[in-house]
Coordinates of C-alpha atoms in Angstrom, one line a residue:
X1 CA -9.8 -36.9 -37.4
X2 CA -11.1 -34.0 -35.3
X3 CA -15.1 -35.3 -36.4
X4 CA -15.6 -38.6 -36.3
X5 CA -19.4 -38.5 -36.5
X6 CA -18.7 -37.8 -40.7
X7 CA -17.3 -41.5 -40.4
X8 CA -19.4 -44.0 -42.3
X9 CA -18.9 -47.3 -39.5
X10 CA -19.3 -49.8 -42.4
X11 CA -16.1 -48.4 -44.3
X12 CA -14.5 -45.6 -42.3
X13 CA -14.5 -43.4 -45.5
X14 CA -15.6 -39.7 -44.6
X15 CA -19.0 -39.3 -46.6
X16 CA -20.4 -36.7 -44.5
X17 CA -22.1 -38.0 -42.1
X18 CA -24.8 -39.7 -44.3
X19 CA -27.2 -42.2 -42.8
X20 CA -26.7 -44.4 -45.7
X21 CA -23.2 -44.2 -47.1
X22 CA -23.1 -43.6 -50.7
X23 CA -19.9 -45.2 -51.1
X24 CA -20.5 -48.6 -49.5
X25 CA -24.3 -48.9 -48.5
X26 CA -24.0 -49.2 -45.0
X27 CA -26.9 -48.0 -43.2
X28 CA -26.0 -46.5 -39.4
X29 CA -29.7 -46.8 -38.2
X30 CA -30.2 -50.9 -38.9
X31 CA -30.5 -52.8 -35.9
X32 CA -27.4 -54.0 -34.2
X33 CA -26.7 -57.9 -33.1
X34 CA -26.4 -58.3 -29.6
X35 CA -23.9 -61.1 -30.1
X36 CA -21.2 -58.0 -31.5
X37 CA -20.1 -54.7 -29.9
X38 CA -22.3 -51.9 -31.1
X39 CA -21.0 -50.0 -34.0
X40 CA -19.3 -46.8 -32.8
X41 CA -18.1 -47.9 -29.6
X42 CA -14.7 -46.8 -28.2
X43 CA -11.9 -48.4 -27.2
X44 CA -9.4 -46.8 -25.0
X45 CA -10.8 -43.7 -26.3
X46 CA -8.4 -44.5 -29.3
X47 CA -10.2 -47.1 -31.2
X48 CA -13.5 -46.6 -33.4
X49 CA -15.3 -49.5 -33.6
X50 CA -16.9 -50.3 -36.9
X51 CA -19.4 -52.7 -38.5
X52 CA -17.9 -56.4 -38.4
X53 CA -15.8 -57.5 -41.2
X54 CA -16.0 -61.7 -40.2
X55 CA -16.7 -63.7 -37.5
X56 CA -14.5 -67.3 -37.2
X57 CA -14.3 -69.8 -34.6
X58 CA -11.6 -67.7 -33.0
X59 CA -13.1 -64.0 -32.5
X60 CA -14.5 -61.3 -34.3
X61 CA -13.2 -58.8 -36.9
X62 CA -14.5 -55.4 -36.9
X63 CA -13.5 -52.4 -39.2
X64 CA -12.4 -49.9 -37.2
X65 CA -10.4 -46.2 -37.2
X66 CA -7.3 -45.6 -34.9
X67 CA -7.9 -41.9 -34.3
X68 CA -4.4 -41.0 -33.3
X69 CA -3.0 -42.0 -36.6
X70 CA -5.8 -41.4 -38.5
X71 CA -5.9 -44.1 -40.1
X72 CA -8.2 -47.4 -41.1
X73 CA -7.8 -50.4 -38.7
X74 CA -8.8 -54.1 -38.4
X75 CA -9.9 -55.2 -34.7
X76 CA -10.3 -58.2 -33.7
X77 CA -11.7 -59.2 -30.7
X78 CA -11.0 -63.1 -29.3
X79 CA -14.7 -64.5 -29.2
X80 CA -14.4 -68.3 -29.8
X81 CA -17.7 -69.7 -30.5
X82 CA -19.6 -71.7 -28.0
X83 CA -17.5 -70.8 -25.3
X84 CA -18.6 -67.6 -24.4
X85 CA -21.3 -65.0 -24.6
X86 CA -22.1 -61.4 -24.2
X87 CA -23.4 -59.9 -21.5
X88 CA -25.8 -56.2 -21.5
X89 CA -22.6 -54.6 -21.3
X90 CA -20.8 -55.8 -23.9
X91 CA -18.3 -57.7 -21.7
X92 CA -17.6 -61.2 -22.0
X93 CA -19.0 -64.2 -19.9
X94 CA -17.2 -67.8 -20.3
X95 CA -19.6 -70.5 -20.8
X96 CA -19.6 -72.7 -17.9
X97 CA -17.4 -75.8 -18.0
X98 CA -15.7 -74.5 -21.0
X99 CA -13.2 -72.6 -18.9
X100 CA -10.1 -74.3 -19.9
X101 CA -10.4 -73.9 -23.4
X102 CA -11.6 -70.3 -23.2
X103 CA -8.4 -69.6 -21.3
X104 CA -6.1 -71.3 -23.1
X105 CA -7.1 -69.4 -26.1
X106 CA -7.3 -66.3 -25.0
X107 CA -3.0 -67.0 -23.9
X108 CA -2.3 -67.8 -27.4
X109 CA -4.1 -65.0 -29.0
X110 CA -2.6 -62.7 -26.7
X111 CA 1.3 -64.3 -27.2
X112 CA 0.6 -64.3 -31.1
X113 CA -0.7 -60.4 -31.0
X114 CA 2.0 -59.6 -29.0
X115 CA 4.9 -61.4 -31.5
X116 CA 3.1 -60.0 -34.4
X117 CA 4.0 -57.2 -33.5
X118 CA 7.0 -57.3 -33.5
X119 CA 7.2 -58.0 -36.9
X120 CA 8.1 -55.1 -39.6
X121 CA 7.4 -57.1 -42.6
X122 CA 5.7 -55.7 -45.4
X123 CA 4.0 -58.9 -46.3
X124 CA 2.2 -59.0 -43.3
X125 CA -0.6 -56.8 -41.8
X126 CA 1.1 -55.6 -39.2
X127 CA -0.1 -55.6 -35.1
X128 CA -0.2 -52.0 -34.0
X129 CA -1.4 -52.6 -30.3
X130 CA -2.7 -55.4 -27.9
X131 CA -5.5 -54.4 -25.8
X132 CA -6.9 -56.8 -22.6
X133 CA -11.0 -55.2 -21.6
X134 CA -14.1 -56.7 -21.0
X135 CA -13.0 -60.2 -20.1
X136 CA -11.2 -60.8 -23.6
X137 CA -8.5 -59.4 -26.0
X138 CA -8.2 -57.1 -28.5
X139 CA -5.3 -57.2 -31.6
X140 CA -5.4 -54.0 -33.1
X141 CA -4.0 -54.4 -37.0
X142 CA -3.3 -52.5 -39.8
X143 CA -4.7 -52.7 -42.9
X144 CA -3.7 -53.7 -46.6
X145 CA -5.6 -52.0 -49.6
X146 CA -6.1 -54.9 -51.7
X147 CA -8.6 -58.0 -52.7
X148 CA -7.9 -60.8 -51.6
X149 CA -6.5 -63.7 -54.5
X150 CA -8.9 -65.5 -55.0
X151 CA -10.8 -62.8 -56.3
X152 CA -7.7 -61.1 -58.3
X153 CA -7.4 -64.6 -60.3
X154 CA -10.8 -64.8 -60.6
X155 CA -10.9 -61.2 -62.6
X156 CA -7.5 -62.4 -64.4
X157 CA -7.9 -65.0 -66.4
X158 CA -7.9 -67.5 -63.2
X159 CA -4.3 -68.6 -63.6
X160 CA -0.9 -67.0 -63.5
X161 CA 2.4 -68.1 -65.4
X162 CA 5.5 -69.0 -63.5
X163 CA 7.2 -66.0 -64.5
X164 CA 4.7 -63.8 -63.0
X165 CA 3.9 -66.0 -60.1
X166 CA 7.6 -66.2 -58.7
X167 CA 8.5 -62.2 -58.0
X168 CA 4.9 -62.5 -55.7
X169 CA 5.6 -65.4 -54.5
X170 CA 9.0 -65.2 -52.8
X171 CA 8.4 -62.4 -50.9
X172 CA 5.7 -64.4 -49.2
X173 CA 7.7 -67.5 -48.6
X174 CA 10.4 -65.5 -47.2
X175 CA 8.2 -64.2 -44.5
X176 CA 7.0 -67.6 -44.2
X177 CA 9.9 -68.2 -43.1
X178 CA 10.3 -65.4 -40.7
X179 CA 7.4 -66.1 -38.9
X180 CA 7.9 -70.4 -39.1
X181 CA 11.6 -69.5 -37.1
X182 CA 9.7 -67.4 -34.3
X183 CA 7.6 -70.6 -33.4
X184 CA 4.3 -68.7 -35.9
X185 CA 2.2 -71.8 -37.8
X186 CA -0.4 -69.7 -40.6
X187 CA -2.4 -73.4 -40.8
X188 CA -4.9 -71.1 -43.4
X189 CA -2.7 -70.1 -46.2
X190 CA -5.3 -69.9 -49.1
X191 CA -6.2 -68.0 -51.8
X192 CA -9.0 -66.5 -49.6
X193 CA -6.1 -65.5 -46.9
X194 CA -3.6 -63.7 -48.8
X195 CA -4.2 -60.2 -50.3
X196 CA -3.3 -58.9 -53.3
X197 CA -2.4 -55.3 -52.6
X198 CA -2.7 -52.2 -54.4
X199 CA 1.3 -51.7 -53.6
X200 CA 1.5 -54.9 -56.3
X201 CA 2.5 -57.0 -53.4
X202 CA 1.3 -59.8 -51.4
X203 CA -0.2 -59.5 -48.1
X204 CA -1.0 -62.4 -45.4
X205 CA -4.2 -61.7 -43.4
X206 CA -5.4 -64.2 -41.4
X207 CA -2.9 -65.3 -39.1
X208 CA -4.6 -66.9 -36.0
X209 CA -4.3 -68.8 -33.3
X210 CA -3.6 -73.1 -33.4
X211 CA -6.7 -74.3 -32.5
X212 CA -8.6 -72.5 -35.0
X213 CA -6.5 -74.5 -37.9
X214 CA -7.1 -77.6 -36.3
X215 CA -10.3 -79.5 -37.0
X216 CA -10.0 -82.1 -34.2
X217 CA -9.8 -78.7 -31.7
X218 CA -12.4 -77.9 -29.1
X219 CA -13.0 -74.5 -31.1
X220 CA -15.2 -73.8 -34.3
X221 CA -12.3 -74.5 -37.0
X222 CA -11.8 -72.8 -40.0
X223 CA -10.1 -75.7 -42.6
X224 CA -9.5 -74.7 -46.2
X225 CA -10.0 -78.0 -47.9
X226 CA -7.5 -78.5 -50.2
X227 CA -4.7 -75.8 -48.8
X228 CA -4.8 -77.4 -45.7
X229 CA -2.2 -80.4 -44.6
X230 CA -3.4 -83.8 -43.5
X231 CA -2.3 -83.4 -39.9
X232 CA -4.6 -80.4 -39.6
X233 CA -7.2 -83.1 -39.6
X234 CA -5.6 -85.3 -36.5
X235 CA -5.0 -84.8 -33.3
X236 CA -2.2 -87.7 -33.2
X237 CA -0.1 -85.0 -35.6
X238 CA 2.0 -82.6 -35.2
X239 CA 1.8 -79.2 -37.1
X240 CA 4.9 -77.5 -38.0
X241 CA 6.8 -75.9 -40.7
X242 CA 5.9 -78.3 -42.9
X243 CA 2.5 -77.3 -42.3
X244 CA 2.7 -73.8 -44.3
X245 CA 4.7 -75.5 -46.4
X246 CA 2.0 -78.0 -47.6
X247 CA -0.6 -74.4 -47.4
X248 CA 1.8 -72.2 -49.6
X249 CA 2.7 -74.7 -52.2
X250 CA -1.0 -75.7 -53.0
X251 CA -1.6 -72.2 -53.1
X252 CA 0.8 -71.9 -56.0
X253 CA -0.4 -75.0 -57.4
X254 CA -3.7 -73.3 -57.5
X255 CA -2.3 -70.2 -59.3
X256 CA -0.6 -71.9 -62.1
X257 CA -2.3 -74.8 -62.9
X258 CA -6.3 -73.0 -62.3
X259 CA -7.9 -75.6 -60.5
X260 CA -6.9 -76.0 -56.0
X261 CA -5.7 -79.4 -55.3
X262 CA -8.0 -82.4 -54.0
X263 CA -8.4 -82.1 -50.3
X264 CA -5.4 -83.8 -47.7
X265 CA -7.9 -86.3 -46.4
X266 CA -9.3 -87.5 -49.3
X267 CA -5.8 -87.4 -51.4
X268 CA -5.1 -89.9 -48.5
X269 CA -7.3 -92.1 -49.2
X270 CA -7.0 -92.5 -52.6
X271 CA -4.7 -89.9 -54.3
X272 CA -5.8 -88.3 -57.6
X273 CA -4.3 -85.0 -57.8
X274 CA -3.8 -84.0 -61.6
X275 CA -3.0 -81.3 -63.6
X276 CA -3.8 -80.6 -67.8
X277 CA -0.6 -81.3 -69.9
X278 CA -1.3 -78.1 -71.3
X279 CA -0.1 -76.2 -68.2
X280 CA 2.7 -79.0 -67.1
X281 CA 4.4 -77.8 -70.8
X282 CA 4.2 -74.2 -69.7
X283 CA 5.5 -74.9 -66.3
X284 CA 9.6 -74.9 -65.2
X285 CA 10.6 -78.8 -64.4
X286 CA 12.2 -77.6 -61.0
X287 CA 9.0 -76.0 -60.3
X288 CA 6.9 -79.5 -60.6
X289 CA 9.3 -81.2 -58.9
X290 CA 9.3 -78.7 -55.7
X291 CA 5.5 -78.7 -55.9
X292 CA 5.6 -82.7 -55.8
X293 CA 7.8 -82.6 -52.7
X294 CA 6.1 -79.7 -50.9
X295 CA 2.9 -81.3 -51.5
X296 CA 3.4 -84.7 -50.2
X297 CA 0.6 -86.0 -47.9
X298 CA 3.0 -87.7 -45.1
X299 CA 4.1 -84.3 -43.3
X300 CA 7.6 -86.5 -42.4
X301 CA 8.1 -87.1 -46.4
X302 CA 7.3 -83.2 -47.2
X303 CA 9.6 -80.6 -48.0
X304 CA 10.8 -79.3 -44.3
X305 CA 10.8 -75.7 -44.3
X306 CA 10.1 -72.5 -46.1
X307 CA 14.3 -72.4 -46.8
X308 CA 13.9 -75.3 -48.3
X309 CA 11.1 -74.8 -50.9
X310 CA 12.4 -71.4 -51.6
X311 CA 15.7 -73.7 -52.8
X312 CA 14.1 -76.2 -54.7
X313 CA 11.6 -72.8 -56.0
X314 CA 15.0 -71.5 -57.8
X315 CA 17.0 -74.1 -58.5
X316 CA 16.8 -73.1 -62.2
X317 CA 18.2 -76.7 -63.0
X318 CA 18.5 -78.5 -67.0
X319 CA 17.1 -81.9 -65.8
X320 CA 14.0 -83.0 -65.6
X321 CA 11.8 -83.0 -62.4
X322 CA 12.3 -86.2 -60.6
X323 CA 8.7 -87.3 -59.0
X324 CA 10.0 -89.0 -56.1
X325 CA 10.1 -92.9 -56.0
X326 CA 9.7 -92.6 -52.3
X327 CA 7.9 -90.2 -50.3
X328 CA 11.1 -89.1 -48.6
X329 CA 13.1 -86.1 -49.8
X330 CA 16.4 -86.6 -52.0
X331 CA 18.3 -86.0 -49.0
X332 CA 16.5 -87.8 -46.8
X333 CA 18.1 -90.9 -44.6
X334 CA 17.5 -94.7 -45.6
X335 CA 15.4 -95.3 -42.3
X336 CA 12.7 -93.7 -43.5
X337 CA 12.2 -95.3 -47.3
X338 CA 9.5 -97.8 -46.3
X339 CA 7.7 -95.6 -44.1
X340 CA 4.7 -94.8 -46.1
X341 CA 3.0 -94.8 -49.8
X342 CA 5.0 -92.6 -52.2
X343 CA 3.0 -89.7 -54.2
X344 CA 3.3 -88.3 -57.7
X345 CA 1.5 -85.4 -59.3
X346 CA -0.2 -87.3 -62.6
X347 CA -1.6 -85.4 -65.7
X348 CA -4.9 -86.0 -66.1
X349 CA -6.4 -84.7 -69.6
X350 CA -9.5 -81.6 -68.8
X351 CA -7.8 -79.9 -71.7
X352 CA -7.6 -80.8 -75.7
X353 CA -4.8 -82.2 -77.3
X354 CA -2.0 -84.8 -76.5
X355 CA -1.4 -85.8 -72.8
X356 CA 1.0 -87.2 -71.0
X357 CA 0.7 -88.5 -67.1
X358 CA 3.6 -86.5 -64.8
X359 CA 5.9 -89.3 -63.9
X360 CA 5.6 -90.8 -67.4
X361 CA 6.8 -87.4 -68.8
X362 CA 9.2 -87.3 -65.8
X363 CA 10.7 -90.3 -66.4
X364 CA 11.1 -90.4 -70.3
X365 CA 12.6 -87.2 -69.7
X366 CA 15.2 -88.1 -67.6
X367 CA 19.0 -88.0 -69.1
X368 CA 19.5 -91.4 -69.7
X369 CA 16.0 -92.7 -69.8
X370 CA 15.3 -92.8 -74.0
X371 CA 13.4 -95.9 -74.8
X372 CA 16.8 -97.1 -76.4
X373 CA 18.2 -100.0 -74.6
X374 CA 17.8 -101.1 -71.1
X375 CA 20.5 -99.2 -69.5
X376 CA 19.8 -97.2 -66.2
X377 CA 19.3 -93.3 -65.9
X378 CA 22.6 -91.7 -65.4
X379 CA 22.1 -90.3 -62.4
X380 CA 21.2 -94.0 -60.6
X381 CA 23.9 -95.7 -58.6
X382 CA 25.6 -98.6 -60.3
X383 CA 24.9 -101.8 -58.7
X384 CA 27.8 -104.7 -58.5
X385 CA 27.6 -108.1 -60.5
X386 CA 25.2 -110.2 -59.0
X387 CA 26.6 -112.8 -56.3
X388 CA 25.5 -115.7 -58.3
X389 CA 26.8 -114.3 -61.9
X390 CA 29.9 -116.5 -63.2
X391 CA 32.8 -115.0 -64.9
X392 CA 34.6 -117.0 -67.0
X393 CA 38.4 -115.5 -66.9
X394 CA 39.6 -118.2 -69.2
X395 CA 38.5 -115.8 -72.4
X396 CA 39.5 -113.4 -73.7
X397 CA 35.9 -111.9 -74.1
X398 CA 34.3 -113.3 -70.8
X399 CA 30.8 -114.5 -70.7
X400 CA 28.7 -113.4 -67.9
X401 CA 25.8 -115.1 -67.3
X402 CA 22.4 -112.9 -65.6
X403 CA 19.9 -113.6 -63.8
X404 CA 16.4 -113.2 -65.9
X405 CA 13.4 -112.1 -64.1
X406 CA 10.1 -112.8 -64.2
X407 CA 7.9 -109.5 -65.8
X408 CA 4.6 -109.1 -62.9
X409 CA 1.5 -108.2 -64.4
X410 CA 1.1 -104.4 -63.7
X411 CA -2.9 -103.8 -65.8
X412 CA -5.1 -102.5 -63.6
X413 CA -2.7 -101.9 -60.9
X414 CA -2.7 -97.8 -59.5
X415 CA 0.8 -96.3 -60.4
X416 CA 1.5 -94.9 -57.2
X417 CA 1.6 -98.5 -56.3
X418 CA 4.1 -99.2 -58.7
X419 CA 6.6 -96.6 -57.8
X420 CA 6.1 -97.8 -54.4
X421 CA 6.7 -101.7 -54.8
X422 CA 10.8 -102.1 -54.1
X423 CA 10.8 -105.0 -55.8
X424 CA 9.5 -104.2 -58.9
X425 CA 11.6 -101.0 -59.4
X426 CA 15.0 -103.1 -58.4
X427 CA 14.0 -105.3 -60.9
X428 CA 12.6 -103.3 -63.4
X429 CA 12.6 -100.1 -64.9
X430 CA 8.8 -99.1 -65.8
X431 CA 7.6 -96.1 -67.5
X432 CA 4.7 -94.6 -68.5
X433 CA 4.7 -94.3 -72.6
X434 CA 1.1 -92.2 -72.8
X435 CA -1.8 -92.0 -71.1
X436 CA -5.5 -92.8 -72.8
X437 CA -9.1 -92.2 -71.0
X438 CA -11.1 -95.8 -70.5
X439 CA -14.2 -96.2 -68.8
X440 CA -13.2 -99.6 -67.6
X441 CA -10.0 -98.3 -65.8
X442 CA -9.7 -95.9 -63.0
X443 CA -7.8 -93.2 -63.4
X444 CA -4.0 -93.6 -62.6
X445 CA -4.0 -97.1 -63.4
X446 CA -2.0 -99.2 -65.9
X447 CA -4.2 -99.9 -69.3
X448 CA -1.9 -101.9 -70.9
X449 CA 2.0 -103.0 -70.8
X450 CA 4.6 -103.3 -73.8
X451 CA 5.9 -107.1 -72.3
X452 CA 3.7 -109.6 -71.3
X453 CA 3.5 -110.6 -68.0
X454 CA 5.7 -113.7 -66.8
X455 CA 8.0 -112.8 -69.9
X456 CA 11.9 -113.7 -68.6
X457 CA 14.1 -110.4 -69.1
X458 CA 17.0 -108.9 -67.4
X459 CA 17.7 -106.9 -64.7
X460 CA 16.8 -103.2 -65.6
X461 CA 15.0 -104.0 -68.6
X462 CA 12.7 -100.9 -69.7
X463 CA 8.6 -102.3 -69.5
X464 CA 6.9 -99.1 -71.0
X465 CA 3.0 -98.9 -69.9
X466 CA 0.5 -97.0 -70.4
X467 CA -2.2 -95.6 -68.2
X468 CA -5.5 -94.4 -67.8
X469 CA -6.8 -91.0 -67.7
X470 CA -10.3 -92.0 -66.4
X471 CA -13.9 -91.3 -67.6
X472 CA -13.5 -89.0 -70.8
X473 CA -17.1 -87.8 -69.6
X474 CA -18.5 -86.1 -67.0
X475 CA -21.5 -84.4 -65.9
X476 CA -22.6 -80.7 -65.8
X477 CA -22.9 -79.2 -62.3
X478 CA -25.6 -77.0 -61.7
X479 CA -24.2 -73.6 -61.2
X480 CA -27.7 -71.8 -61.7
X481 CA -28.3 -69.2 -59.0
X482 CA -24.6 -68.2 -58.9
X483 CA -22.4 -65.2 -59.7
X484 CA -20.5 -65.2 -62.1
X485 CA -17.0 -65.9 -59.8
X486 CA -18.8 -69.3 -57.9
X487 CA -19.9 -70.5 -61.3
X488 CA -16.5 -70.1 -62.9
X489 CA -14.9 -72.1 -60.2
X490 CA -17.5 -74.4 -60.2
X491 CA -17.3 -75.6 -63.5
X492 CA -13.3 -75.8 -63.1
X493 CA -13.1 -78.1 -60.0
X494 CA -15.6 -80.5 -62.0
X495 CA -13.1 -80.7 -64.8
X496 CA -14.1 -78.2 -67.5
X497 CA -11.1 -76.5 -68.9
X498 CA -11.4 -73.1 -68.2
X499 CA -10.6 -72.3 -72.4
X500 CA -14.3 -74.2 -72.8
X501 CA -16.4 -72.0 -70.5
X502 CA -18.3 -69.1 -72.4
X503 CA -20.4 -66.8 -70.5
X504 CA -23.0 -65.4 -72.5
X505 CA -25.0 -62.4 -71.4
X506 CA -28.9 -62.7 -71.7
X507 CA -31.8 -61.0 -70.0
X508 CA -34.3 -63.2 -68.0
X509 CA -37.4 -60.8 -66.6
X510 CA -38.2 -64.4 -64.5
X511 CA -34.7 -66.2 -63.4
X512 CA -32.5 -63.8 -60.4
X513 CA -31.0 -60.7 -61.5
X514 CA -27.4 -60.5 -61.8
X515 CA -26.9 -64.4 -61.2
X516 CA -26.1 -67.1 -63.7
X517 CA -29.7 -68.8 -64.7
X518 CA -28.7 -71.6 -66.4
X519 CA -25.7 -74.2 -68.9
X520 CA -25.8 -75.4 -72.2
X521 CA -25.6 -78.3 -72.1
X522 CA -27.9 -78.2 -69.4
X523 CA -27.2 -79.2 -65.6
X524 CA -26.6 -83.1 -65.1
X525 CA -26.4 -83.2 -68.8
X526 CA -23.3 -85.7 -69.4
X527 CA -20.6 -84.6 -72.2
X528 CA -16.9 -85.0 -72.8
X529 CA -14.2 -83.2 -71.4
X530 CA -13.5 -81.9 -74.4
X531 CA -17.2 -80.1 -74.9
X532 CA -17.8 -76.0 -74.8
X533 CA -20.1 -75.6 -72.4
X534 CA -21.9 -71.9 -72.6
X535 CA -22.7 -70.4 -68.9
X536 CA -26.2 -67.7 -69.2
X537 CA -25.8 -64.7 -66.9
X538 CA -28.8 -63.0 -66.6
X539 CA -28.1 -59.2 -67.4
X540 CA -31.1 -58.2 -65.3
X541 CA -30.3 -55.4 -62.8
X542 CA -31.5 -56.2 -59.0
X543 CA -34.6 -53.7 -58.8
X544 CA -34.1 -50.8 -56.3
X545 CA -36.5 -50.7 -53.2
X546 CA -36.7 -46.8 -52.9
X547 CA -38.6 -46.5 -49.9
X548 CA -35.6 -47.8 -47.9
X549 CA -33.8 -44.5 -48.8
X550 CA -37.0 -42.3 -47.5

């Protein structure tokens, strides 16, 4: 562009060299920070610096103009926080005593600039240049047109179906991939990180160095809490592959089901992950059960690799999802069967109508697995008379006589203990008949069981249980003071089916313009799961302050 100075610095649109851009608001005579380079600055007398776009615990992210191309430009700048500072002239001084960590970031952002661009992938935003001035680094990117997802679900009904999830989807695995093979870890795949383009595709931004994805690092993280993976939270971990995998698939899980999943450190604590049955009926089997691998907590028990989702992602199979009995995968070796607790994605009712807990529909699902009989799914290995059966060979119709076991008492005991417990599921074959809320039982755990406990039966005998969806009540957050986006979410993560939230517009001359100024039923209020709930949104505009414009 032969005049730059008809550049607004706040969105690089040409708006005539306006002290206040009329398209986005930015005002070119506000005070600067002194932390940032000054708007309009130069680099390499290429580069147009702009306002800043975000500031992480890695660097800084300006909007900025490449003047050869002519064309719109992210730049970021590596500015960890707390271990460095700028000086008058805008150069960088390391903090003293933090020299170590400074450089050894400053390597990695340059190396991952320098890969990046060497990737031509459209599902990427592309690294155009890496520039070393001023005592730090530069990684010069192109941009995607676009919002990011968060917002696009936000405006679209919050959730997507499979069939419209997948042709997005795949593209982005499959660069996933790419960039997993050339040693690249994303560590912040979330709905915030990936754009939704105006090309109808979509874009990963975000892509950083290690240390910023890992919370037990001497830099200012930046965790998503629940697209993150549990060893993003240790330093006695290893990130990897498996990594993205955990990032990409809760992503998706996100997308179809409306609601992100419970965060890797709590889930491993006590793991409660659940999803309506409403959207488990909408959603492919093979697609739950690649979910419940990719999103095991154990990163040795996950789903490998980005190949290996993208498999169990289109393996358009007839059978039902099997939620693993172990936290290993199918094809995993024997070693590794005791070496930790085994997961299983459960339905949890936050929606009206019959409900059924995931393994229980799993499992009654499965060929083989009717309540008829006590035989053994067909797709289980067929174990030999027992050593201590006798055969009596004498008879024409021999009698073989079993050994009976005693039935355990499973109430109140968590499933996901159940499906671990070798014992019982030699023994046994127990499945989950329906699900029911009760106050007195936490949710997850057995209510009640079709045969008593120390009941003699045989080996493989079916003991049907059912198991509790929790509280059927819970209490109203307070979303006043919100948008309208925050409050929406909001109200989902506390359990409100998104079918029961009603925004009703209504002007308010005393709560904040433009903000959400109260519930009914009001904040704190409890009610059932099943309860409407209407969300006010005061219509009031924001009042204009004209002497700013003067």
């Amino acid at each position: 562009m032969n005049n730059t100075d008809r550049l607004c610095l706040g969105c690089m649109n040409d708006n005539g060299g306006a002290a206040v851009c009329p398209i986005c608001g930015y005002d070119k005579t506000s005070a600067g920070d002194s932390s940032v380079i000054d708007a309009g600055t130069w680099i390499k007398e290429r580069y147009l610096l702009g306002r800043v776009l975000e500031t992480t615990g890695e660097g800084i992210t300006y909007i900025g103009w490449d003047n050869q191309n002519d064309n719109v430009i992210y730049i970021k700048e590596y500015f960890p926080l707390g271990l460095c500072t700028r000086q008058a002239n805008k150069s960088v001084k390391i903090v003293a005593g933090k020299e170590y960590d400074f450089n050894t970031g400053i390597m990695e952002f340059i190396e991952l600039s320098k890969k990046l661009s060497q990737f031509d992938n459209s599902s990427i935003m592309p690294v155009v240049d890496t520039i070393e001035l001023g005592g730090t680094a530069f990684s010069i990117i192109k941009t995607a047109a676009g919002i990011p997802l968060r917002e696009f679900l936000l405006r679209n009904g919050g959730t997507l179906k499979w069939e419209q999830a997948k042709p997005l989807f795949m593209p982005l695995i499959n660069t996933l991939e790419e960039l997993n093979i050339a040693g690249i870890y994303h560590g912040g795949i979330s709905p915030e990180t990936i754009i939704v383009g105006r090309d109808g595709r979509l874009h990963l931004s975000g892509i950083s160095i290690p240390q910023l994805r890992d919370a037990s690092s001497n830099f200012t993280s930046q965790i998503f809490p629940g697209f993150a993976a549990i060893e993003q939270y240790s330093a006695e971990m290893q990130v990897g592959p498996q990594t993205d995998v955990y990032g990409i698939a809760a992503t998706l899980f996100r997308v179809l089901i409306g609601n992100p999943p419970m965060a890797a450190n709590e889930r491993a604590v006590h793991d409660n992950m659940s999803i309506p049955a409403k959207a488990a009926e909408t959603i492919p089997p093979y697609v739950l059960t690649a979910l419940a691998n990719a999103l095991q907590i154990n990163p040795e028990n996950r789903t490998r690799s980005m190949t290996a989702l993208r498999d169990d992602l289109t393996k358009n199979v007839t059978a039902a999802p099997v939620i693993p009995t172990n936290t290993q995968r199918p094809q995993a070796s024997a070693s590794k069967k005791n070496s930790s607790r085994k997961y299983a994605i459960i339905a949890a009712a936050i929606t009206a109508g019959a409900l059924l807990i995931i393994a229980g529909i799993v499992l009654l699902l499965m060929p083989g697995s009717s309540n008829e009989g006590n035989g053994s799914p067909s797709s289980s290995i067929v174990m030999p008379p027992s050593s201590s059966s006798v055969v009596d060979n004498s008879s024409s119709a021999p009698t073989v006589i079993e050994n009976l076991y005693a039935v355990p008492n499973l109430i109140g005991t968590d499933y996901a203990d159940i499906l671990k417990n070798e014992e019982w599921n030699r023994n046994f074959k127990i499945v989950i008949a329906g699900a029911e809320f009760n106050k007195s039982v936490d949710k997850g755990h057995v209510v009640s069981q079709t045969i008593a406990e120390g009941t003699e039966v045989k080996k493989a005998t079916v003991i049907e249980v059912v198991v509790s969806l929790g509280n059927a009540e819970l209490i109203v957050p307070d979303v006043s003071k919100m948008s309208k986006a925050d409050a929406y979410v909001t109200l989902l993560e506390a359990g409100i089916d998104k079918d029961k939230i009603k925004f009703v517009d209504r002007y308010d001359e005393v709560a904040d313009p433009q903000l959400v100024s109260g519930t009914n039923p009001a904040a704190k209020t409890t009610i059932s799961r099943f309860a409407e709930i209407e969300v006010y949104f005061n219509t009031r505009e924001i009042p204009v302050d004209y002497d700013e414009f003067e």
